[in-house]
Structure formats: structure tokens, C-alpha cells
Amino acid sequence: MDDEMKFRVAREVLADAVAWTARSLPPRPSVPVLAGILLEVQGSSLSVSGFDYEVSARAEIDVSSTEDGRALVPGRLLAEITRALPPHPVEVIAEGARLAISCGNAKFSLPTLPVEDYPSLPSMPSTAGVVDSDAFAEAVAQVAVAAGRDDTLPMLTGVRLEIEDDRVTLAATDRYRLAVREFAWRPETSGLSAAVLVPARTLADAAKTLTSGPEVVLSLSSGGSGEGILGLSGKDRQTTTRLLDAEFVKYRAIMPNESASHALLPVGLFTDAAKRVALVAERGTPLRCEFTPGQVTLRAGGTDDDGQAEESCDVDFDGDPLTIGFNPTFLLDGLAAVHTDRARMDFTSALKPAVLSGHEEPGEDGVVRPGSYRSLIMPVRLPG
């Protein structure tokens, strides 16, 4: 049965499913079969899946089928072909060691890979709960930007996902900044408590692409250390990722609970000013922020050989005048993740981390509730 398969499907539907699955294929597979996408037809359903022992992805689509079966096809090539096909129904036939694709006047014949050498996809762990897909995508994007990119320090490349009953907290750090975001969800059983470390890149990609349905289902396996996997599934799509077996920093102890001064910043105006002034900040040099009552002055550059820039911006500032330096990229990343018109920045001193959070306007009862997103940014010591 494995070497015969025949189905017809709309081009966009097939191209979407293949492109989504191909995203998680390894760029340099450890063995050739892992570069493949597995096409499996059962009845009127086609599953399109990929797996590299770290991440699995599987999309299900409806097809008109005359022959059940499965075939393993070079994944990136299949993605390029399906994306380039003309807007006509696609007919796919697997026979022996070849896969034939015809669409309109276009015809392709591809070699298949040995399907019997392909590993079984991990089964989805048990459902932990459900979250609104847009809220999940926003929360993950806000936090994942602060994760490290250095694979030699696995703890820093992950997002910590903590579940406490009906609250989920995400946290990530690269040592120079720390982002934390809380949101509500619907757990499968009340009183659930769990904490796992998920590779940030995989989580960010999955959260962004699982938004076709209104909800995302989170599933967790309770295997031994290092054995755990996280499952995420949306409408017709599911992905699993192996969890990182590393200890995350005790980030709650790092977050200051009180501040000596704070500023309320207009996010749009302040961001634009910071981007302009940062144009002359050479790689690795700080953006200097001088806060005084009513305004902040941003400066960069400053030696005679470099360009120099300064710009002022109106802010509400409460406290003693303060001059603090930031890595411009980290400051701008934090501002971009706030998602409110005004941001609040809390300071302890010029050499201690500042906390950036979304400033929620007072509700009808006049009470300001703290934003659910907070970003801690390490200052850069200023010259002189």
C-alpha cells in the first residue's frame, strides 16, 4: 500500500499545508530522510508532516482520493513546486520510487525517499488547556525577542512557560534584558501547576502560524527530565517541540518591586526619536537618556570623529533628574513589545536595571491596573 497513492486537491490548500510543514524542516538534516515531507492519504484526508527529532509539524487537509497510501518527498523542493504551480486543481500520484504532480499544463516527477526509514512522529501529549490564539501569538512575540541566540547556553535560548491554574506566565532573558508576560487561559483541570523551558525560536514560529483558528490547544507530556515535549495545535495543524533540559534563572527575584523614579513615555514619539538619535550610535555605544521633569533628552555619538545627535521628547517624569544609558536595540525592542500608547519606565538608579511596562489608562472606576507585560533592561555604563 505504501508505494501507491492518488489524490486531487486545490493548489492553495496544498501549497499552504506544505509551506507550513516545510518551515520546521532542518536546514542541514543529520540523515537524508529528515529532509523529507511525509504525505499520507487516508480516505479523504491528507496529512503533510515533517520531523527532525526536535520539532514535528503536521497539517491535515481534505482531498479527493482514489488510493490510500504514503510517500516521503524532498520537502523544500515540494514546497517550491507547490508554491509555483498555476491556479488549477493539483493531481498527485505516487508510484514506486517517483511522485508525479500535474496541475494545468505543468507536470513534475520527483524521486521519493525511503519511507520505511522515516521516524514515527511523536504522539500529542495530553491536553493541558486552551488559549485564545491571537492573545497567545502576541504574548509569545513580546517575550521571545528577549531570548538569547547562543546555542551554547541552552537556558538563554528558551522561553520559560509557567502554568498556575488559570494563569500562564512566559519569561525569557539573554542576560542583558528580561521580558515577562502573563495571560489568562482555560486549563483542562483546575489547580494545574507546571513549568517548562521551550526553545524560543520554535515557540515563536508556532505561535505566529497557528492563528488560523480561534484557539490554540497546549499539551504537555510529563516524561522524565529531558524527555518532555510541548504540543501546540490549532485548526488542522499541530506541532510538537522537545523541551530544553536546563535550569531557568529565578527571574522573580531580579524584578525590582519598587522604584525611586518613573517616567510615562508616549511610545510612538519616543520610539521615533530614539530611532533617529540611534542612527549615530556606533555598534556597542549607548543611547544616553537624560530625564528631567517634563522631558527626556536623547543623545548619541559624542566623540569628535563620530556623528552626534540629540532630540528632546515631552514625558511625565516623577523623581530626581536621572541620566541613564541603554543599548538602543534592547530599548527599541522593549518599546515595540509594549503594545500600549504610553509606556511606564521605572528606575532605581542609573546603574541598576530599568523596568519597562505597558501603561494601562485608568478604568471606569479610576483604578490603573498594572500591565501584564514587563521588560527589564540592563543599563550601559556611560563614558565619563
Short mmCIF file of C-alpha atoms in Angstrom, two decimals:
data_model
loop_
_atom_site.label_atom_id
_atom_site.label_comp_id
_atom_site.label_asym_id
_atom_site.label_seq_id
_atom_site.Cartn_x
_atom_site.Cartn_y
_atom_site.Cartn_z
CA MET A 1 0.00 0.00 0.00
CA ASP A 2 2.86 2.35 0.84
CA ASP A 3 4.05 2.87 -2.70
CA GLU A 4 0.72 3.81 -4.29
CA MET A 5 -1.24 6.96 -3.58
CA LYS A 6 -3.52 9.15 -5.65
CA PHE A 7 -5.38 12.36 -4.78
CA ARG A 8 -6.68 15.68 -6.12
CA VAL A 9 -6.67 18.93 -4.18
CA ALA A 10 -6.91 22.72 -4.64
CA ARG A 11 -3.49 24.28 -5.26
CA GLU A 12 -3.69 26.95 -2.48
CA VAL A 13 -4.73 24.40 0.12
CA LEU A 14 -1.86 22.06 -0.75
CA ALA A 15 0.71 24.87 -1.05
CA ASP A 16 -0.28 26.30 2.36
CA ALA A 17 -0.03 22.96 4.14
CA VAL A 18 3.32 22.09 2.53
CA ALA A 19 4.81 25.56 3.17
CA TRP A 20 3.76 25.45 6.83
CA THR A 21 5.26 21.99 7.36
CA ALA A 22 8.44 22.81 5.42
CA ARG A 23 9.20 25.72 7.79
CA SER A 24 10.24 23.29 10.50
CA LEU A 25 12.49 21.11 8.32
CA PRO A 26 16.15 21.17 9.42
CA PRO A 27 18.43 23.22 7.12
CA ARG A 28 21.17 20.56 7.46
CA PRO A 29 19.49 17.22 8.28
CA SER A 30 21.58 14.67 10.17
CA VAL A 31 20.25 11.91 7.88
CA PRO A 32 18.79 12.43 4.36
CA VAL A 33 15.25 11.19 5.16
CA LEU A 34 14.76 14.04 7.67
CA ALA A 35 14.78 16.49 4.73
CA GLY A 36 11.56 14.82 3.56
CA ILE A 37 7.91 15.70 3.95
CA LEU A 38 5.64 12.71 4.55
CA LEU A 39 2.41 12.71 2.53
CA GLU A 40 -0.14 10.26 3.91
CA VAL A 41 -3.64 9.75 2.49
CA GLN A 42 -6.41 8.01 4.42
CA GLY A 43 -9.90 8.29 2.99
CA SER A 44 -10.49 11.94 2.10
CA SER A 45 -7.79 13.28 4.42
CA LEU A 46 -4.16 14.08 3.55
CA SER A 47 -1.66 14.65 6.32
CA VAL A 48 1.51 16.60 5.46
CA SER A 49 4.18 16.13 8.12
CA GLY A 50 7.83 16.68 8.96
CA PHE A 51 10.02 15.70 11.93
CA ASP A 52 13.71 16.13 12.84
CA TYR A 53 13.66 14.52 16.33
CA GLU A 54 13.42 18.04 17.86
CA VAL A 55 10.33 19.54 16.24
CA SER A 56 7.41 17.87 14.47
CA ALA A 57 4.80 19.62 12.32
CA ARG A 58 1.68 18.14 10.81
CA ALA A 59 -1.09 19.72 8.73
CA GLU A 60 -4.29 17.93 7.71
CA ILE A 61 -6.29 18.87 4.61
CA ASP A 62 -9.30 17.46 2.76
CA VAL A 63 -8.61 15.88 -0.64
CA SER A 64 -10.44 13.80 -3.23
CA SER A 65 -8.63 10.49 -3.05
CA THR A 66 -8.90 7.30 -5.04
CA GLU A 67 -5.98 5.46 -3.45
CA ASP A 68 -4.75 5.50 0.17
CA GLY A 69 -1.02 5.37 0.72
CA ARG A 70 2.02 7.35 1.74
CA ALA A 71 5.18 8.79 0.23
CA LEU A 72 8.22 10.65 1.51
CA VAL A 73 9.23 13.54 -0.76
CA PRO A 74 12.12 16.07 -0.65
CA GLY A 75 10.45 18.79 1.46
CA ARG A 76 11.96 22.07 0.31
CA LEU A 77 11.62 21.11 -3.35
CA LEU A 78 7.98 20.13 -2.83
CA ALA A 79 7.34 23.49 -1.13
CA GLU A 80 8.92 25.41 -4.03
CA ILE A 81 6.98 23.43 -6.62
CA THR A 82 3.57 23.71 -4.93
CA ARG A 83 4.07 27.46 -4.40
CA ALA A 84 4.88 27.93 -8.10
CA LEU A 85 2.04 25.85 -9.59
CA PRO A 86 -0.65 27.58 -11.71
CA PRO A 87 -4.08 28.21 -10.08
CA HIS A 88 -5.66 24.87 -11.03
CA PRO A 89 -6.51 21.69 -9.14
CA VAL A 90 -3.44 19.53 -8.45
CA GLU A 91 -3.30 15.79 -9.07
CA VAL A 92 -0.68 13.79 -7.19
CA ILE A 93 0.17 10.15 -7.90
CA ALA A 94 2.83 8.10 -6.13
CA GLU A 95 4.05 5.05 -7.99
CA GLY A 96 7.09 3.11 -6.95
CA ALA A 97 10.06 5.41 -6.40
CA ARG A 98 8.54 8.52 -8.06
CA LEU A 99 5.87 11.08 -7.25
CA ALA A 100 4.02 12.65 -10.20
CA ILE A 101 2.43 16.09 -9.80
CA SER A 102 0.25 17.57 -12.53
CA CYS A 103 -1.52 20.92 -12.45
CA GLY A 104 -2.93 22.60 -15.55
CA ASN A 105 -0.24 22.16 -18.21
CA ALA A 106 2.58 21.75 -15.67
CA LYS A 107 3.93 18.30 -14.86
CA PHE A 108 6.61 17.26 -12.38
CA SER A 109 8.14 13.92 -11.49
CA LEU A 110 10.07 13.75 -8.20
CA PRO A 111 12.17 10.99 -6.67
CA THR A 112 10.81 9.76 -3.33
CA LEU A 113 12.86 8.95 -0.22
CA PRO A 114 12.66 5.54 1.53
CA VAL A 115 9.51 5.91 3.65
CA GLU A 116 10.39 2.85 5.74
CA ASP A 117 13.46 4.72 7.15
CA TYR A 118 11.37 7.68 8.34
CA PRO A 119 10.89 8.04 12.12
CA SER A 120 7.40 7.98 13.64
CA LEU A 121 6.13 11.38 14.69
CA PRO A 122 5.74 11.79 18.46
CA SER A 123 2.14 11.46 19.58
CA MET A 124 0.49 14.57 21.03
CA PRO A 125 0.82 14.72 24.82
CA SER A 126 -2.33 15.07 26.91
CA THR A 127 -4.19 18.38 26.64
CA ALA A 128 -3.26 20.89 29.36
CA GLY A 129 -5.60 23.72 28.30
CA VAL A 130 -6.77 26.20 25.70
CA VAL A 131 -5.78 29.81 24.96
CA ASP A 132 -7.10 32.42 22.53
CA SER A 133 -4.78 32.17 19.51
CA ASP A 134 -4.29 35.94 18.98
CA ALA A 135 -3.53 36.51 22.68
CA PHE A 136 -1.06 33.61 22.62
CA ALA A 137 0.70 34.89 19.48
CA GLU A 138 1.00 38.38 21.00
CA ALA A 139 2.32 37.14 24.35
CA VAL A 140 4.92 34.83 22.78
CA ALA A 141 6.15 37.56 20.40
CA GLN A 142 6.51 40.04 23.28
CA VAL A 143 8.70 37.65 25.26
CA ALA A 144 10.62 35.63 22.64
CA VAL A 145 12.50 38.73 21.40
CA ALA A 146 14.40 38.81 24.71
CA ALA A 147 15.65 35.22 24.42
CA GLY A 148 19.33 34.60 23.66
CA ARG A 149 20.57 33.31 20.29
CA ASP A 150 23.67 31.49 21.55
CA ASP A 151 23.05 27.74 21.37
CA THR A 152 25.97 27.02 23.71
CA LEU A 153 23.83 28.45 26.55
CA PRO A 154 20.57 26.48 26.15
CA MET A 155 18.90 28.09 29.19
CA LEU A 156 19.07 31.50 27.49
CA THR A 157 17.59 30.29 24.19
CA GLY A 158 14.34 29.18 25.80
CA VAL A 159 11.08 30.72 26.93
CA ARG A 160 10.01 29.60 30.38
CA LEU A 161 6.33 28.70 30.34
CA GLU A 162 4.75 28.54 33.80
CA ILE A 163 1.21 27.40 34.45
CA GLU A 164 -0.54 28.21 37.73
CA ASP A 165 -4.19 27.19 37.43
CA ASP A 166 -5.85 29.73 35.08
CA ARG A 167 -2.74 31.97 34.61
CA VAL A 168 0.16 31.39 32.24
CA THR A 169 3.43 33.32 32.62
CA LEU A 170 6.08 33.46 29.89
CA ALA A 171 9.63 34.69 30.59
CA ALA A 172 12.84 34.93 28.55
CA THR A 173 16.25 36.52 29.04
CA ASP A 174 19.59 36.87 27.25
CA ARG A 175 21.29 38.26 30.42
CA TYR A 176 21.01 41.88 29.22
CA ARG A 177 17.22 42.06 29.32
CA LEU A 178 14.35 40.03 30.67
CA ALA A 179 10.78 40.01 29.35
CA VAL A 180 7.81 38.64 31.29
CA ARG A 181 4.17 38.38 30.16
CA GLU A 182 1.13 36.95 31.93
CA PHE A 183 -2.19 35.95 30.39
CA ALA A 184 -5.32 34.01 31.26
CA TRP A 185 -6.20 30.64 29.74
CA ARG A 186 -8.60 27.75 30.29
CA PRO A 187 -6.87 24.78 31.89
CA GLU A 188 -8.25 21.27 31.29
CA THR A 189 -8.22 20.58 35.05
CA SER A 190 -8.19 23.20 37.80
CA GLY A 191 -5.19 23.52 40.10
CA LEU A 192 -2.72 22.60 37.34
CA SER A 193 0.85 23.68 38.09
CA ALA A 194 3.78 23.22 35.68
CA ALA A 195 6.94 24.95 34.46
CA VAL A 196 8.83 24.04 31.29
CA LEU A 197 11.52 25.59 29.10
CA VAL A 198 10.60 25.76 25.39
CA PRO A 199 13.03 26.65 22.56
CA ALA A 200 12.17 30.31 21.81
CA ARG A 201 12.50 30.18 18.01
CA THR A 202 10.21 27.16 17.70
CA LEU A 203 7.63 28.60 20.08
CA ALA A 204 7.63 31.99 18.32
CA ASP A 205 7.22 30.41 14.89
CA ALA A 206 4.43 28.07 16.03
CA ALA A 207 2.50 30.79 17.89
CA LYS A 208 2.65 33.07 14.85
CA THR A 209 1.46 30.43 12.38
CA LEU A 210 -1.22 28.65 14.43
CA THR A 211 -3.64 31.59 14.21
CA SER A 212 -5.99 30.18 11.52
CA GLY A 213 -8.43 29.03 14.23
CA PRO A 214 -9.70 31.00 17.24
CA GLU A 215 -7.88 28.87 19.80
CA VAL A 216 -4.60 27.06 20.40
CA VAL A 217 -4.53 23.89 22.48
CA LEU A 218 -1.43 23.44 24.67
CA SER A 219 -0.42 19.87 25.53
CA LEU A 220 2.33 18.79 27.91
CA SER A 221 3.99 15.44 28.45
CA SER A 222 5.06 14.58 31.95
CA GLY A 223 8.03 12.45 30.95
CA GLY A 224 11.28 12.30 32.93
CA SER A 225 13.80 15.13 32.74
CA GLY A 226 14.79 15.98 29.19
CA GLU A 227 12.09 13.69 27.82
CA GLY A 228 9.30 16.25 27.90
CA ILE A 229 7.58 17.65 24.84
CA LEU A 230 5.17 20.53 24.37
CA GLY A 231 2.37 20.14 21.85
CA LEU A 232 0.57 23.07 20.21
CA SER A 233 -2.41 22.57 17.97
CA GLY A 234 -4.64 24.94 16.07
CA LYS A 235 -7.26 24.31 13.40
CA ASP A 236 -5.99 21.39 11.22
CA ARG A 237 -2.38 21.93 12.32
CA GLN A 238 -0.28 20.60 15.15
CA THR A 239 3.34 20.87 16.17
CA THR A 240 5.45 19.40 18.95
CA THR A 241 8.81 20.51 20.27
CA ARG A 242 11.27 18.84 22.59
CA LEU A 243 11.69 20.80 25.82
CA LEU A 244 15.05 22.17 26.94
CA ASP A 245 16.52 20.37 29.93
CA ALA A 246 18.07 23.41 31.62
CA GLU A 247 17.53 25.46 34.76
CA PHE A 248 15.99 28.90 34.17
CA VAL A 249 17.06 31.93 36.22
CA LYS A 250 14.98 32.81 39.28
CA TYR A 251 13.67 35.84 37.44
CA ARG A 252 11.11 36.98 40.01
CA ALA A 253 13.97 37.75 42.40
CA ILE A 254 15.59 40.02 39.77
CA MET A 255 12.48 42.14 39.08
CA PRO A 256 12.60 45.21 41.37
CA ASN A 257 9.41 45.70 43.39
CA GLU A 258 9.81 49.43 43.94
CA SER A 259 11.38 52.36 42.12
CA ALA A 260 12.95 55.71 43.04
CA SER A 261 11.57 57.46 39.94
CA HIS A 262 9.44 56.75 36.90
CA ALA A 263 8.55 58.20 33.51
CA LEU A 264 5.43 57.90 31.38
CA LEU A 265 6.52 57.89 27.73
CA PRO A 266 4.44 58.47 24.58
CA VAL A 267 5.51 55.25 22.83
CA GLY A 268 5.20 56.45 19.20
CA LEU A 269 7.01 59.80 19.61
CA PHE A 270 9.67 58.42 21.95
CA THR A 271 10.36 55.42 19.66
CA ASP A 272 10.75 57.65 16.58
CA ALA A 273 13.11 60.00 18.45
CA ALA A 274 15.17 57.07 19.77
CA LYS A 275 15.44 55.57 16.26
CA ARG A 276 16.67 58.88 14.82
CA VAL A 277 19.24 59.53 17.54
CA ALA A 278 20.44 55.90 17.46
CA LEU A 279 21.47 56.34 13.80
CA VAL A 280 24.76 57.83 15.01
CA ALA A 281 25.27 55.32 17.86
CA GLU A 282 28.16 53.21 16.65
CA ARG A 283 27.89 49.47 17.30
CA GLY A 284 28.02 48.87 21.03
CA THR A 285 27.74 52.52 22.10
CA PRO A 286 24.82 53.54 24.31
CA LEU A 287 21.86 55.79 23.78
CA ARG A 288 22.03 58.40 26.56
CA CYS A 289 18.66 59.31 28.13
CA GLU A 290 18.55 62.40 30.35
CA PHE A 291 15.26 62.54 32.29
CA THR A 292 14.16 65.83 33.90
CA PRO A 293 10.67 66.95 34.94
CA GLY A 294 8.54 67.17 31.79
CA GLN A 295 11.06 65.88 29.27
CA VAL A 296 13.72 63.41 28.22
CA THR A 297 16.71 64.37 26.06
CA LEU A 298 18.22 61.56 23.98
CA ARG A 299 21.85 61.79 22.86
CA ALA A 300 24.24 59.54 20.95
CA GLY A 301 27.68 59.83 19.38
CA GLY A 302 29.80 62.43 21.05
CA THR A 303 33.45 61.95 20.09
CA ASP A 304 34.74 64.42 17.51
CA ASP A 305 35.30 61.65 14.94
CA ASP A 306 31.68 60.41 15.03
CA GLY A 307 28.31 61.84 14.12
CA GLN A 308 26.35 63.31 17.01
CA ALA A 309 22.62 63.57 17.58
CA GLU A 310 20.24 64.77 20.23
CA GLU A 311 16.47 65.12 20.44
CA SER A 312 14.05 66.01 23.23
CA CYS A 313 10.65 64.49 23.85
CA ASP A 314 7.92 65.51 26.30
CA VAL A 315 7.33 62.93 29.05
CA ASP A 316 5.79 62.84 32.52
CA PHE A 317 8.73 62.26 34.86
CA ASP A 318 8.44 61.83 38.60
CA GLY A 319 11.65 61.84 40.66
CA ASP A 320 15.14 63.35 40.79
CA PRO A 321 16.77 64.09 37.40
CA LEU A 322 18.41 60.95 36.04
CA THR A 323 20.84 60.18 33.21
CA ILE A 324 20.93 56.54 32.11
CA GLY A 325 22.38 54.73 29.08
CA PHE A 326 20.78 51.86 27.13
CA ASN A 327 21.69 49.58 24.26
CA PRO A 328 19.43 51.18 21.58
CA THR A 329 18.31 47.81 20.14
CA PHE A 330 17.20 46.48 23.52
CA LEU A 331 15.35 49.71 24.32
CA LEU A 332 13.59 49.74 20.93
CA ASP A 333 12.70 46.02 21.17
CA GLY A 334 11.14 46.66 24.57
CA LEU A 335 9.15 49.66 23.32
CA ALA A 336 7.91 47.70 20.28
CA ALA A 337 6.60 44.94 22.57
CA VAL A 338 4.64 47.21 24.93
CA HIS A 339 1.51 47.49 22.70
CA THR A 340 0.02 50.45 24.61
CA ASP A 341 0.01 54.14 23.62
CA ARG A 342 2.03 55.06 26.68
CA ALA A 343 4.76 53.10 28.42
CA ARG A 344 5.91 53.34 32.00
CA MET A 345 9.60 53.16 32.84
CA ASP A 346 10.65 52.62 36.46
CA PHE A 347 14.17 53.43 37.66
CA THR A 348 16.09 52.57 40.83
CA SER A 349 19.35 54.27 39.85
CA ALA A 350 21.46 55.00 36.74
CA LEU A 351 23.39 51.73 37.17
CA LYS A 352 20.52 49.41 38.08
CA PRO A 353 18.10 47.80 35.59
CA ALA A 354 15.06 49.80 34.45
CA VAL A 355 11.63 48.19 34.11
CA LEU A 356 9.52 48.99 31.05
CA SER A 357 5.82 48.11 31.13
CA GLY A 358 2.65 48.91 29.26
CA HIS A 359 0.81 51.80 30.91
CA GLU A 360 -2.87 50.98 31.09
CA GLU A 361 -5.11 54.04 31.36
CA PRO A 362 -7.43 54.22 34.42
CA GLY A 363 -10.59 52.11 34.14
CA GLU A 364 -14.10 53.44 34.73
CA ASP A 365 -13.52 53.03 38.47
CA GLY A 366 -10.45 55.28 38.23
CA VAL A 367 -8.07 52.43 39.13
CA VAL A 368 -4.97 51.83 37.00
CA ARG A 369 -4.24 48.11 36.71
CA PRO A 370 -0.62 47.10 36.09
CA GLY A 371 0.13 45.93 32.56
CA SER A 372 0.65 42.21 32.03
CA TYR A 373 3.91 42.80 30.11
CA ARG A 374 7.15 43.85 31.80
CA SER A 375 10.63 44.13 30.39
CA LEU A 376 13.75 44.61 32.49
CA ILE A 377 16.62 46.33 30.62
CA MET A 378 20.19 46.44 31.92
CA PRO A 379 21.70 49.93 31.65
CA VAL A 380 25.00 50.55 29.85
CA ARG A 381 27.65 52.43 31.84
CA LEU A 382 28.09 55.84 30.24
CA PRO A 383 31.58 57.20 29.48
CA GLY A 384 32.78 59.98 31.78
#
